[in-house]
Coordinates of C-alpha atoms in Angstrom, one line a residue:
Chain A
M24 CA 13.9 13.7 -19.1
E25 CA 15.0 10.2 -19.6
S26 CA 13.6 7.9 -17.0
L27 CA 15.3 5.3 -14.7
P28 CA 14.7 1.8 -16.1
L29 CA 12.5 -0.7 -14.2
W30 CA 14.1 -3.7 -12.4
E31 CA 12.5 -6.9 -11.0
V32 CA 13.7 -7.9 -7.6
F33 CA 14.2 -11.4 -6.2
I34 CA 15.1 -12.1 -2.6
R35 CA 16.5 -15.2 -0.9
S36 CA 14.9 -15.0 2.5
K37 CA 17.4 -17.4 4.1
Q38 CA 20.3 -19.6 3.2
G39 CA 19.1 -22.8 1.5
L40 CA 15.9 -21.3 0.0
H41 CA 15.1 -20.1 -3.6
H42 CA 15.2 -16.5 -4.6
K43 CA 11.6 -15.3 -4.8
H44 CA 10.1 -12.4 -6.8
V45 CA 9.1 -9.6 -4.4
G46 CA 8.4 -6.7 -6.7
S47 CA 10.0 -4.1 -8.8
L48 CA 11.7 -0.7 -8.6
H49 CA 13.5 2.0 -10.7
A50 CA 17.3 2.4 -10.8
A51 CA 19.9 3.7 -13.1
D52 CA 22.0 0.5 -13.1
A53 CA 22.3 -2.9 -11.5
E54 CA 24.4 -1.6 -8.6
M55 CA 21.8 1.1 -7.7
A56 CA 19.0 -1.5 -8.1
I57 CA 20.6 -3.7 -5.5
E58 CA 21.1 -0.8 -3.1
N59 CA 17.5 0.4 -3.6
A60 CA 16.2 -3.2 -3.3
R61 CA 18.0 -3.4 0.1
D62 CA 16.2 -0.2 1.3
V63 CA 12.8 -1.0 -0.3
Y64 CA 12.4 -4.8 0.2
C65 CA 14.8 -5.7 3.1
R66 CA 14.1 -3.3 6.0
R67 CA 13.3 -6.1 8.4
N68 CA 15.8 -9.0 7.7
E69 CA 13.7 -10.3 4.8
G70 CA 16.7 -11.4 2.9
V71 CA 20.3 -12.7 2.8
S72 CA 20.7 -12.3 -1.0
I73 CA 19.3 -10.1 -3.7
W74 CA 19.0 -10.7 -7.5
V75 CA 17.9 -7.9 -9.8
V76 CA 17.2 -8.1 -13.5
E77 CA 16.0 -5.4 -15.8
S78 CA 12.3 -6.0 -16.4
K79 CA 12.7 -5.7 -20.2
Y80 CA 14.8 -8.9 -20.2
V81 CA 12.0 -11.0 -18.6
T82 CA 10.1 -13.1 -21.1
A83 CA 6.7 -14.2 -19.7
S84 CA 4.4 -16.9 -21.0
N85 CA 1.1 -15.7 -22.4
P86 CA -2.0 -16.4 -20.3
E87 CA -3.8 -17.1 -23.6
D88 CA -1.6 -20.1 -24.0
S89 CA -2.3 -21.7 -20.7
E90 CA -4.5 -24.5 -22.1
S91 CA -1.8 -25.7 -24.5
L92 CA 1.0 -25.2 -21.9
Y93 CA -0.5 -26.8 -18.9
D94 CA -3.4 -29.0 -19.8
P95 CA -1.2 -31.9 -21.2
A96 CA 0.0 -32.5 -17.6
K97 CA -3.5 -32.8 -16.2
D98 CA -4.3 -36.3 -17.4
K99 CA -1.0 -37.9 -16.6
I100 CA -2.0 -39.1 -13.2
Y101 CA 0.5 -42.0 -13.5
R102 CA 3.2 -39.4 -12.7
H103 CA 2.1 -39.3 -9.1
P104 CA 2.9 -42.0 -6.5
T105 CA -0.7 -42.5 -5.5
F106 CA -1.5 -43.9 -8.9
Y107 CA 0.2 -47.2 -8.0
D108 CA -1.8 -49.8 -6.0
L109 CA 0.3 -51.6 -3.4
P110 CA -1.0 -53.9 -0.6
D111 CA -1.0 -52.3 3.0
E112 CA 1.4 -54.9 4.2
V113 CA 4.2 -53.4 2.2
T114 CA 5.8 -50.6 4.2
H115 CA 8.5 -48.0 3.8
I116 CA 7.6 -47.4 0.1
Chain B
M79 CA -15.3 -22.2 -20.8
K80 CA -15.3 -22.7 -24.5
N81 CA -17.6 -20.2 -25.9
L82 CA -17.3 -17.5 -23.3
T83 CA -16.3 -13.9 -24.2
F84 CA -13.2 -12.4 -22.6
E85 CA -15.5 -10.3 -20.4
E86 CA -17.5 -13.4 -19.2
R87 CA -14.3 -15.3 -18.5
F88 CA -13.0 -12.4 -16.5
E89 CA -16.2 -12.1 -14.5
A90 CA -16.2 -15.8 -13.8
R91 CA -12.6 -15.7 -12.5
V92 CA -13.4 -12.8 -10.2
K93 CA -16.5 -14.6 -9.0
A94 CA -14.4 -17.7 -8.2
D95 CA -12.0 -15.5 -6.2
E96 CA -9.2 -16.1 -8.6
K97 CA -6.6 -13.3 -8.7
I98 CA -6.2 -11.3 -11.9
E99 CA -2.6 -10.9 -13.0
P100 CA -1.0 -8.1 -15.1
R101 CA -1.0 -10.0 -18.4
D102 CA -4.5 -11.3 -18.0
W103 CA -7.3 -9.8 -20.1
M104 CA -9.3 -7.3 -18.0
P105 CA -12.0 -4.7 -18.9
E106 CA -10.6 -1.2 -19.5
A107 CA -12.8 0.2 -16.7
Y108 CA -11.3 -2.3 -14.2
R109 CA -7.8 -1.3 -15.3
K110 CA -8.6 2.4 -15.0
T111 CA -10.3 2.0 -11.6
L112 CA -7.2 0.1 -10.3
I113 CA -4.8 2.7 -11.6
R114 CA -6.8 5.4 -9.9
Q115 CA -7.1 3.6 -6.6
I116 CA -3.6 2.2 -6.4
S117 CA -1.9 5.4 -7.4
Q118 CA -4.1 7.4 -5.0
H119 CA -3.0 5.0 -2.3
A120 CA 0.7 5.4 -3.3
H121 CA 0.4 9.2 -3.3
S122 CA -1.2 9.0 0.2
E123 CA 1.8 7.1 1.5
I124 CA 4.2 9.6 0.0
V125 CA 2.3 12.7 1.0
G126 CA 1.7 11.1 4.4
M127 CA 5.4 11.4 5.2
L128 CA 5.1 15.2 5.2
P129 CA 3.1 15.9 8.4
E130 CA 5.3 13.5 10.4
G131 CA 8.7 14.4 8.8
N132 CA 8.4 17.7 10.4
W133 CA 8.6 16.1 13.9
I134 CA 11.6 13.9 13.4
T135 CA 14.0 16.6 14.6
R136 CA 11.6 17.5 17.4
A137 CA 11.0 14.0 18.9
P138 CA 11.2 14.1 22.7
N139 CA 13.9 11.4 22.9
L140 CA 16.0 9.1 20.9
R141 CA 13.6 6.1 21.3
R142 CA 10.8 8.2 19.8
K143 CA 13.0 9.6 17.1
V144 CA 14.3 6.2 15.8
A145 CA 10.7 4.9 15.7
L146 CA 9.4 7.9 13.8
L147 CA 12.3 7.7 11.4
A148 CA 11.6 4.1 10.7
K149 CA 7.9 4.8 10.3
V150 CA 8.4 7.5 7.8
Q151 CA 10.9 5.3 5.9
D152 CA 8.3 2.6 5.8
E153 CA 5.8 5.0 4.3
A154 CA 8.3 5.8 1.5
G155 CA 8.7 2.0 1.0
H156 CA 4.9 1.5 0.9
G157 CA 4.6 4.2 -1.7
L158 CA 7.1 2.5 -3.8
Y159 CA 5.5 -1.0 -3.5
L160 CA 2.2 0.6 -4.6
Y161 CA 3.7 2.7 -7.5
S162 CA 5.2 -0.5 -8.9
A163 CA 1.9 -2.4 -8.5
A164 CA 0.3 0.5 -10.5
E165 CA 3.0 0.3 -13.1
T166 CA 2.1 -3.4 -13.8
L167 CA -1.2 -2.0 -15.3
G168 CA 0.7 -0.1 -18.1
I169 CA 1.1 3.4 -16.7
D170 CA 4.6 4.7 -16.1
R171 CA 6.1 6.3 -13.0
E172 CA 6.5 9.8 -14.5
T173 CA 2.9 9.9 -15.5
L174 CA 1.8 8.9 -12.0
L175 CA 4.0 11.6 -10.4
E176 CA 2.8 14.2 -12.9
Q177 CA -0.8 13.4 -12.0
L178 CA 0.0 14.0 -8.3
H179 CA 2.0 17.2 -8.9
T180 CA -0.7 18.7 -11.2
G181 CA -3.5 17.8 -8.8
K182 CA -5.1 15.5 -11.3
A183 CA -4.7 12.6 -8.9
K184 CA -5.9 12.7 -5.3
Y185 CA -4.4 11.5 -2.1
S186 CA -6.0 10.8 1.2
S187 CA -7.5 14.1 2.5
I188 CA -6.3 13.3 6.1
F189 CA -2.8 14.5 5.1
N190 CA -4.1 18.0 4.5
Y191 CA -4.5 18.5 8.2
P192 CA -1.5 19.9 10.1
A193 CA 0.4 18.1 12.8
I194 CA 0.8 21.0 15.3
S195 CA 1.8 19.2 18.5
W196 CA 3.9 16.2 19.5
A197 CA 0.6 14.4 20.5
D198 CA -0.5 14.6 16.9
I199 CA 2.3 12.1 16.1
G200 CA 0.6 9.8 18.6
A201 CA -2.9 10.4 17.3
I202 CA -1.8 10.0 13.6
G203 CA -0.2 6.6 14.4
W204 CA -3.1 5.5 16.5
L205 CA -6.1 6.8 14.5
V206 CA -4.9 7.5 11.0
D207 CA -2.8 4.4 10.7
G208 CA -5.5 2.5 12.6
A209 CA -8.1 3.5 10.0
A210 CA -5.7 2.8 7.2
I211 CA -5.1 -0.7 8.5
M212 CA -8.8 -1.5 8.6
N213 CA -8.9 -0.6 4.9
Q214 CA -5.6 -2.3 4.0
V215 CA -6.4 -5.6 5.8
M216 CA -9.5 -5.8 3.6
L217 CA -7.4 -5.0 0.5
C218 CA -5.1 -8.0 1.1
R219 CA -8.0 -9.9 -0.5
T220 CA -8.4 -7.6 -3.4
S221 CA -8.9 -9.2 -6.8
Y222 CA -5.8 -7.8 -8.5
G223 CA -2.7 -9.9 -7.7
P224 CA 0.1 -7.3 -7.5
Y225 CA -2.1 -5.0 -5.4
A226 CA -3.0 -7.8 -3.0
R227 CA 0.6 -8.8 -2.6
A228 CA 1.7 -5.2 -1.9
M229 CA -1.0 -5.0 0.7
V230 CA 0.1 -8.1 2.5
R231 CA 3.6 -6.6 2.8
I232 CA 2.3 -3.3 3.9
C233 CA -0.1 -4.7 6.6
K234 CA 2.8 -6.7 8.1
E235 CA 4.8 -3.5 8.5
E236 CA 1.9 -1.2 9.4
S237 CA 1.0 -2.7 12.8
F238 CA 4.1 -1.2 14.4
H239 CA 3.0 2.3 13.2
Q240 CA -0.2 2.1 15.1
R241 CA 1.3 0.6 18.3
Q242 CA 4.0 3.3 18.4
G243 CA 1.3 5.9 18.1
Y244 CA -0.8 4.5 20.8
E245 CA 2.2 4.2 23.1
I246 CA 2.8 8.0 22.6
M247 CA -0.8 8.7 23.6
L248 CA -0.5 6.3 26.6
T249 CA 2.6 8.1 27.9
L250 CA 1.0 11.6 27.4
S251 CA -2.3 10.6 29.0
R252 CA -0.4 9.2 32.1
G253 CA 1.7 12.3 32.3
T254 CA 1.2 15.8 33.6
E255 CA -2.1 17.7 33.3
A256 CA -0.6 19.7 30.4
Q257 CA 0.5 16.5 28.6
K258 CA -3.0 14.9 29.1
A259 CA -4.6 18.1 27.7
M260 CA -2.3 17.9 24.7
A261 CA -3.4 14.3 24.1
Q262 CA -7.1 15.2 24.4
D263 CA -6.7 18.2 22.1
S264 CA -5.1 16.0 19.5
L265 CA -7.9 13.4 19.7
N266 CA -10.4 16.2 19.4
R267 CA -8.8 17.4 16.1
W268 CA -8.1 14.0 14.6
W269 CA -11.2 11.9 15.4
W270 CA -13.6 13.2 12.8
P271 CA -11.1 13.5 9.9
S272 CA -10.1 9.9 10.7
L273 CA -13.7 8.7 10.4
M274 CA -13.9 10.6 7.0
M275 CA -10.9 8.5 5.8
F276 CA -13.3 5.7 5.0
G277 CA -14.9 7.9 2.4
P278 CA -18.5 9.0 1.9
N279 CA -21.5 6.8 2.9
D280 CA -21.9 3.8 0.5
A281 CA -25.1 5.3 -1.0
E282 CA -23.1 8.5 -2.0
S283 CA -19.9 6.8 -3.0
T284 CA -19.4 6.9 -6.8
H285 CA -17.1 4.0 -7.3
S286 CA -18.1 1.7 -4.4
A287 CA -20.7 -0.6 -6.0
Q288 CA -18.6 -1.4 -9.1
S289 CA -15.5 -1.9 -7.0
M290 CA -17.3 -4.3 -4.8
A291 CA -18.6 -6.2 -7.8
W292 CA -15.1 -6.5 -9.1
K293 CA -13.9 -7.5 -5.6
I294 CA -11.4 -4.6 -5.7
K295 CA -13.0 -3.6 -2.5
R296 CA -14.3 -6.3 -0.2
K297 CA -16.2 -4.2 2.4
G298 CA -18.2 -1.0 2.2
N299 CA -17.1 2.3 3.5
D300 CA -19.8 2.3 6.2
E301 CA -19.0 -1.2 7.4
L302 CA -15.3 -0.4 7.7
R303 CA -16.0 2.9 9.5
Q304 CA -18.2 1.1 12.0
Q305 CA -15.6 -1.5 12.6
F306 CA -13.0 1.2 13.3
I307 CA -15.2 3.0 15.8
D308 CA -16.1 -0.3 17.6
V309 CA -12.4 -1.2 18.2
T310 CA -11.2 2.4 18.9
V311 CA -13.7 3.5 21.5
P312 CA -12.4 1.1 24.2
Q313 CA -8.8 2.1 23.3
A314 CA -9.8 5.8 24.0
E315 CA -11.5 4.8 27.3
F316 CA -8.3 3.0 28.3
L317 CA -6.4 6.2 27.8
G318 CA -8.9 8.1 29.8
L319 CA -9.6 10.4 26.9
T320 CA -13.0 11.5 25.6
I321 CA -14.0 11.0 22.0
P322 CA -15.4 14.4 20.8
D323 CA -18.9 13.0 19.9
P324 CA -21.8 13.6 22.3
D325 CA -23.9 11.1 20.3
L326 CA -21.4 8.2 20.7
K327 CA -23.2 5.4 22.6
W328 CA -23.0 1.6 22.8
N329 CA -26.1 0.1 21.1
E330 CA -26.7 -3.2 22.9
E331 CA -29.2 -4.3 20.3
K332 CA -27.0 -3.8 17.3
G333 CA -23.8 -4.7 19.0
H334 CA -22.2 -1.6 17.7
Y335 CA -21.6 2.0 18.7
D336 CA -24.0 4.6 17.5
F337 CA -22.3 7.8 16.5
G338 CA -23.1 11.4 15.5
P339 CA -23.4 12.9 12.0
I340 CA -20.2 13.4 10.1
N341 CA -19.5 16.9 8.6
W342 CA -19.4 15.9 4.9
E343 CA -19.3 19.5 3.9
E344 CA -15.8 19.7 5.5
F345 CA -14.8 16.5 3.8
W346 CA -15.7 17.7 0.3
E347 CA -14.0 21.1 0.9
V348 CA -10.8 19.3 1.8
V349 CA -11.1 17.0 -1.2
K350 CA -11.6 20.0 -3.5
G351 CA -8.3 21.5 -2.3
N352 CA -9.5 23.8 0.4
G353 CA -8.2 22.0 3.5
P354 CA -5.7 23.6 5.9
C355 CA -2.6 22.2 4.2
N356 CA -3.5 21.2 0.6
R357 CA -1.4 23.9 -1.1
E358 CA 1.6 23.4 1.3
R359 CA 1.6 19.6 0.7
L360 CA 1.6 19.8 -3.0
Q361 CA 4.2 22.5 -3.1
A362 CA 6.5 20.4 -0.9
R363 CA 6.1 17.4 -3.2
V364 CA 6.8 19.4 -6.4
K365 CA 9.8 21.1 -4.8
A366 CA 11.3 17.8 -3.7
H367 CA 10.8 16.4 -7.2
E368 CA 12.2 19.3 -9.0
E369 CA 15.2 19.7 -6.7
G370 CA 15.9 16.0 -7.0
A371 CA 16.0 16.1 -10.8
W372 CA 19.8 16.6 -11.0
V373 CA 20.3 13.5 -8.9
R374 CA 18.3 11.4 -11.3
E375 CA 20.1 12.9 -14.3
A376 CA 23.5 12.3 -12.7
A377 CA 22.6 8.7 -11.9
I378 CA 21.6 8.0 -15.5
A379 CA 24.8 9.8 -16.8
H380 CA 27.0 7.8 -14.4
A381 CA 25.3 4.5 -15.4
K382 CA 25.9 5.2 -19.1
K383 CA 29.6 6.1 -18.5
V384 CA 30.2 2.9 -16.5
A385 CA 28.5 0.8 -19.2
E386 CA 30.6 2.6 -22.0
R387 CA 33.9 2.0 -20.1
K388 CA 33.0 -1.7 -19.6
Q389 CA 32.3 -1.9 -23.3
E390 CA 35.7 -0.3 -24.1
T391 CA 37.6 -2.7 -21.9
L392 CA 35.8 -5.6 -23.5
S393 CA 36.6 -4.5 -27.0
K394 CA 40.3 -3.8 -26.1
A395 CA 40.5 -7.3 -24.7
S396 CA 39.2 -9.0 -27.7

């Protein structure tokens, strides 16, 4: 038998916050995925909004590429406020 | 980290308490062990609904009934969190279910014991969920990310299960003589199987040492069992019930309870399929799966039809 496709579920826990990935589930279509996500991931007021996306449409970065992707940011300490020396007398900055 | 092999890099990450994620390289044996353990855990949640489901329509009042319904629904949810965690390792849901239905995969042996009285619903919540929580709290720190995250969610929800069970035991043990006797009888039957839930002694446990090294498990079976006994004995005393172990005694020197020998022969018999309810449980699962097949087929057919209609409307419009 054909199987139900896999969906990734994202929940906004309260108004004003980002949707966050909480897990996955199987459903025939998007509507059913939302209904299932409500039952599986929102039994205790965990959310005010649900996103679902079929897992096959998610493109993920490859862990093997982490050096080339993230290392360039490591030595750019001048991107952080603490890099700049200011005298103590200067306030509110 | 330049000249390390994949294996060495993996070992180093586990050693540094870094989580392993689905797309990270992992040894095949680690993957296999996780699939076995997580799916076994998922199956336990699903089969665990069966002994309790029977009591939903027989709950003594509405308060107990809504609590039991919510608990059983949680267990379905926990099974689903765990199945999807297992699926991140590259095994699909159908294969997992097939392994359960053909008896290739195991589930916790505790669910092969029958729930024959209302007090059993109390004892299951208090003892069986209590023992499960000990194990699950430890698994919140397991080395595989999706499993650890599922566990955190489960632990948050599981505490109500144990409290509702203990409340049932408390009500019965403060009730009539007959109710108190029912609670005692239930403790007598569930105590030893609950201790067996932690698995064989570490020395005899096939997978324990490797699982500890990979930080899939963070505590040994014996340590968890002892921890469970130490916290549960005072709870039984508070209920005024007697734990069915004549050797149970506080050991001042060790700071732990000493307890009598566990009947491992019984444990292995139940694992092998010869417990009181093994056949019944599997039959119920297979029946539910087969009788639900038309629903899954209909859902897929409906989704296809809706998608086709949408496509037609779009092409007409253009």
